[in-house]
XYZ file of C-alpha atoms in Angstrom:
241
model
C 1.498 -9.201 19.757
C 0.384 -7.720 16.451
C -3.106 -6.191 16.527
C -5.154 -6.713 13.379
C -8.580 -5.241 12.625
C -10.609 -7.616 10.443
C -13.572 -5.908 8.744
C -16.029 -8.277 7.077
C -19.775 -8.739 7.458
C -19.492 -12.512 6.950
C -19.342 -13.546 10.609
C -18.660 -17.194 9.888
C -15.710 -16.339 7.650
C -14.470 -13.770 10.185
C -14.478 -16.392 12.936
C -12.510 -18.803 10.776
C -9.945 -16.147 9.848
C -9.688 -14.977 13.461
C -8.959 -18.517 14.586
C -6.336 -19.080 11.903
C -4.632 -15.702 12.368
C -4.605 -16.165 16.145
C -2.815 -19.495 15.677
C -0.181 -17.591 13.671
C 0.470 -15.153 16.522
C -1.832 -12.262 15.588
C -4.326 -10.581 17.898
C -7.479 -10.110 15.830
C -10.462 -7.843 16.474
C -13.480 -8.082 14.182
C -15.824 -5.389 12.870
C -18.872 -6.301 10.802
C -19.885 -3.057 9.102
C -18.398 0.240 7.979
C -19.639 2.307 10.927
C -18.227 -0.114 13.469
C -14.926 -0.258 11.619
C -14.518 3.526 11.602
C -15.462 3.782 15.267
C -12.897 1.156 16.235
C -10.261 2.760 14.017
C -10.775 6.054 15.848
C -10.465 4.425 19.268
C -7.498 2.097 18.679
C -4.262 1.923 16.739
C -3.863 -1.254 14.697
C -0.774 -2.783 13.109
C -2.749 -3.613 9.964
C -6.309 -4.004 8.674
C -8.037 -6.571 6.510
C -10.937 -4.861 4.760
C -13.711 -6.417 2.683
C -15.103 -4.369 -0.205
C -18.742 -5.369 0.306
C -19.888 -3.998 3.671
C -23.205 -2.689 5.031
C -23.593 1.000 5.986
C -20.292 2.043 4.415
C -18.571 0.137 1.615
C -14.998 -0.936 2.038
C -14.005 1.812 -0.409
C -15.728 4.465 1.730
C -14.041 3.128 4.865
C -10.633 3.170 3.183
C -11.118 6.743 1.935
C -11.946 7.916 5.449
C -9.008 6.023 6.942
C -6.617 7.677 4.514
C -8.118 11.192 4.593
C -9.279 11.815 8.177
C -6.342 12.688 10.397
C -8.417 12.267 13.561
C -8.637 8.519 12.879
C -4.840 8.283 12.972
C -4.776 5.497 10.380
C -3.344 7.229 7.289
C -0.308 4.944 7.200
C -1.798 1.759 8.632
C -1.314 -1.067 6.113
C -4.613 -2.200 4.582
C -5.194 -5.418 2.667
C -8.496 -5.436 0.789
C -10.598 -8.520 0.135
C -12.255 -8.342 -3.279
C -14.613 -10.545 -5.262
C -12.740 -13.224 -7.160
C -11.883 -12.049 -10.655
C -13.152 -8.499 -10.067
C -10.187 -6.552 -11.424
C -11.984 -3.199 -11.193
C -12.438 -3.483 -7.419
C -8.756 -4.308 -7.016
C -7.636 -1.317 -9.046
C -10.023 1.046 -7.253
C -8.846 -0.197 -3.874
C -5.188 0.349 -4.759
C -5.958 3.793 -6.181
C -7.702 4.822 -2.965
C -4.764 3.695 -0.846
C -4.874 -0.049 -0.178
C -1.457 -1.633 0.215
C -2.449 -4.974 -1.269
C -5.488 -7.111 -2.064
C -6.641 -10.726 -2.070
C -9.604 -12.248 -3.908
C -12.316 -13.995 -1.896
C -12.473 -16.738 -0.903
C -8.876 -16.248 0.193
C -6.337 -18.825 1.259
C -5.559 -18.086 4.933
C -1.913 -19.013 4.356
C -1.658 -16.443 1.556
C -3.359 -13.853 3.769
C -0.784 -14.460 6.504
C 2.023 -14.121 3.958
C 0.626 -10.803 2.682
C 0.144 -9.541 6.248
C 3.698 -10.360 7.197
C 4.985 -8.656 4.057
C 3.217 -5.342 4.784
C 4.135 -5.558 8.473
C 7.818 -6.012 7.610
C 7.672 -2.739 5.702
C 6.029 -1.043 8.683
C 8.640 -2.462 11.044
C 11.424 -1.184 8.821
C 9.847 2.280 8.794
C 9.827 2.325 12.607
C 13.575 1.884 12.823
C 15.468 5.063 13.563
C 18.108 5.579 10.919
C 20.722 8.377 10.766
C 19.882 11.505 8.826
C 22.662 10.649 6.371
C 20.429 7.838 5.120
C 18.206 10.405 3.368
C 18.009 10.105 -0.409
C 17.760 13.070 -2.759
C 17.297 13.278 -6.513
C 16.819 16.782 -7.895
C 13.840 18.241 -5.961
C 12.762 14.902 -4.517
C 13.830 14.098 -0.955
C 13.194 10.827 0.881
C 13.773 10.703 4.626
C 14.358 7.005 5.119
C 14.189 6.975 8.904
C 10.754 8.611 9.083
C 9.592 7.250 5.696
C 8.596 10.755 4.593
C 8.892 11.993 1.007
C 9.016 15.624 -0.160
C 8.944 17.369 -3.520
C 10.732 20.612 -2.722
C 9.028 21.540 0.575
C 5.748 19.718 -0.119
C 5.111 16.524 1.824
C 3.855 13.733 -0.432
C 0.956 11.823 1.213
C 2.263 8.372 0.315
C 1.078 5.086 1.716
C 3.693 2.747 3.125
C 3.724 0.671 -0.033
C 3.982 3.725 -2.279
C 6.986 4.909 -0.277
C 8.644 1.500 -0.712
C 8.107 1.651 -4.481
C 9.405 5.215 -4.714
C 12.438 4.401 -2.567
C 13.447 1.634 -4.971
C 13.069 3.990 -7.926
C 15.082 6.728 -6.207
C 17.888 4.375 -5.202
C 18.271 3.415 -8.861
C 17.415 6.780 -10.408
C 18.242 6.853 -14.106
C 17.975 3.058 -14.355
C 15.025 0.958 -15.401
C 13.639 -1.338 -12.695
C 11.519 -4.244 -13.844
C 8.003 -4.825 -12.535
C 9.182 -8.200 -11.262
C 11.837 -6.542 -9.083
C 9.493 -3.826 -7.867
C 6.854 -6.399 -6.941
C 9.293 -8.669 -5.119
C 11.056 -5.910 -3.192
C 8.183 -3.490 -2.529
C 5.280 -5.910 -2.158
C 7.188 -8.917 -0.885
C 5.789 -11.375 -3.415
C 6.274 -12.623 -6.952
C 4.664 -10.860 -9.895
C 1.825 -12.922 -11.324
C 0.043 -12.655 -14.693
C -2.529 -9.842 -14.895
C -1.284 -8.323 -11.608
C -1.499 -4.534 -12.007
C -0.594 -3.639 -8.418
C 2.740 -2.018 -9.250
C 1.208 -0.091 -12.168
C -1.464 1.369 -9.884
C 1.005 2.223 -7.111
C 3.277 4.003 -9.620
C 0.265 5.843 -11.052
C -0.654 7.022 -7.540
C 2.904 8.234 -6.930
C 2.898 10.127 -10.232
C -0.362 11.870 -9.339
C 0.949 12.918 -5.940
C 4.200 14.165 -7.459
C 2.250 16.139 -10.071
C 0.074 17.697 -7.363
C 3.266 18.890 -5.681
C 4.578 20.427 -8.904
C 6.695 17.678 -10.442
C 6.748 17.107 -14.177
C 4.771 14.331 -15.825
C 7.989 12.610 -16.908
C 9.443 12.270 -13.413
C 8.660 8.544 -13.541
C 8.514 7.001 -16.989
C 7.302 3.624 -18.198
C 9.803 1.856 -20.420
C 7.573 -0.507 -22.364
C 8.424 -4.139 -21.837
C 11.129 -3.290 -19.313
C 9.700 -1.499 -16.280
C 9.791 1.946 -14.659
C 12.491 4.566 -14.223
C 12.796 7.676 -12.078
C 14.399 10.319 -14.264
C 16.914 12.971 -13.329
C 16.599 16.602 -14.449
C 19.429 16.254 -17.000
C 17.734 13.229 -18.588
C 14.375 15.032 -18.770
C 16.030 18.014 -20.495
C 17.735 15.751 -23.030
C 14.420 14.148 -23.971
C 12.848 17.563 -24.278
């Protein structure tokens, strides 16, 4: 069984989602405010979380920050899908910047929620597989350990979310080549790119910031306008310089 923590103060909606998700094979536990969510996160390990932005006591953003930053909660890499107000692009971007793996506008289609859950859980399942050390990927000072899903710039561990690692892995595997946003969305997020969807842009921005904090140059990942993103190699960076 797959344990899901559903965090939403709308009890009627929570009951409906619990019933639907249970029929799809998920085990769902509900929390109705930020304090309760953090307490439950510290006491249990969940396969994924569904987190509403608007919560009493602690907002969904505050809860997500604590989940990602407090090691004692043990939820730094747990996939999180945020529920945002319909049409509120700012909330979506903020959630992704803080560390959400994906988002859905409310009211959400339960079938779409199940599809998004299964997509993030597939990535988690892949990360749990033990792969040989030879599966590691290395480009210049960037090292990706595929089996453990850990990424390093020189000796500095990059605090990537599961989705960010998936995006970076795709870029590393095709270093020196442009990868379209459509391909990144389909392979890293498990869904089609839709108009006005900035998810990949925000995930790449997060990766860039974490690389820069570890000492990487600002041109490690470049945006090729109208085409997509590319992870550069040292020789290519020098040529542009």
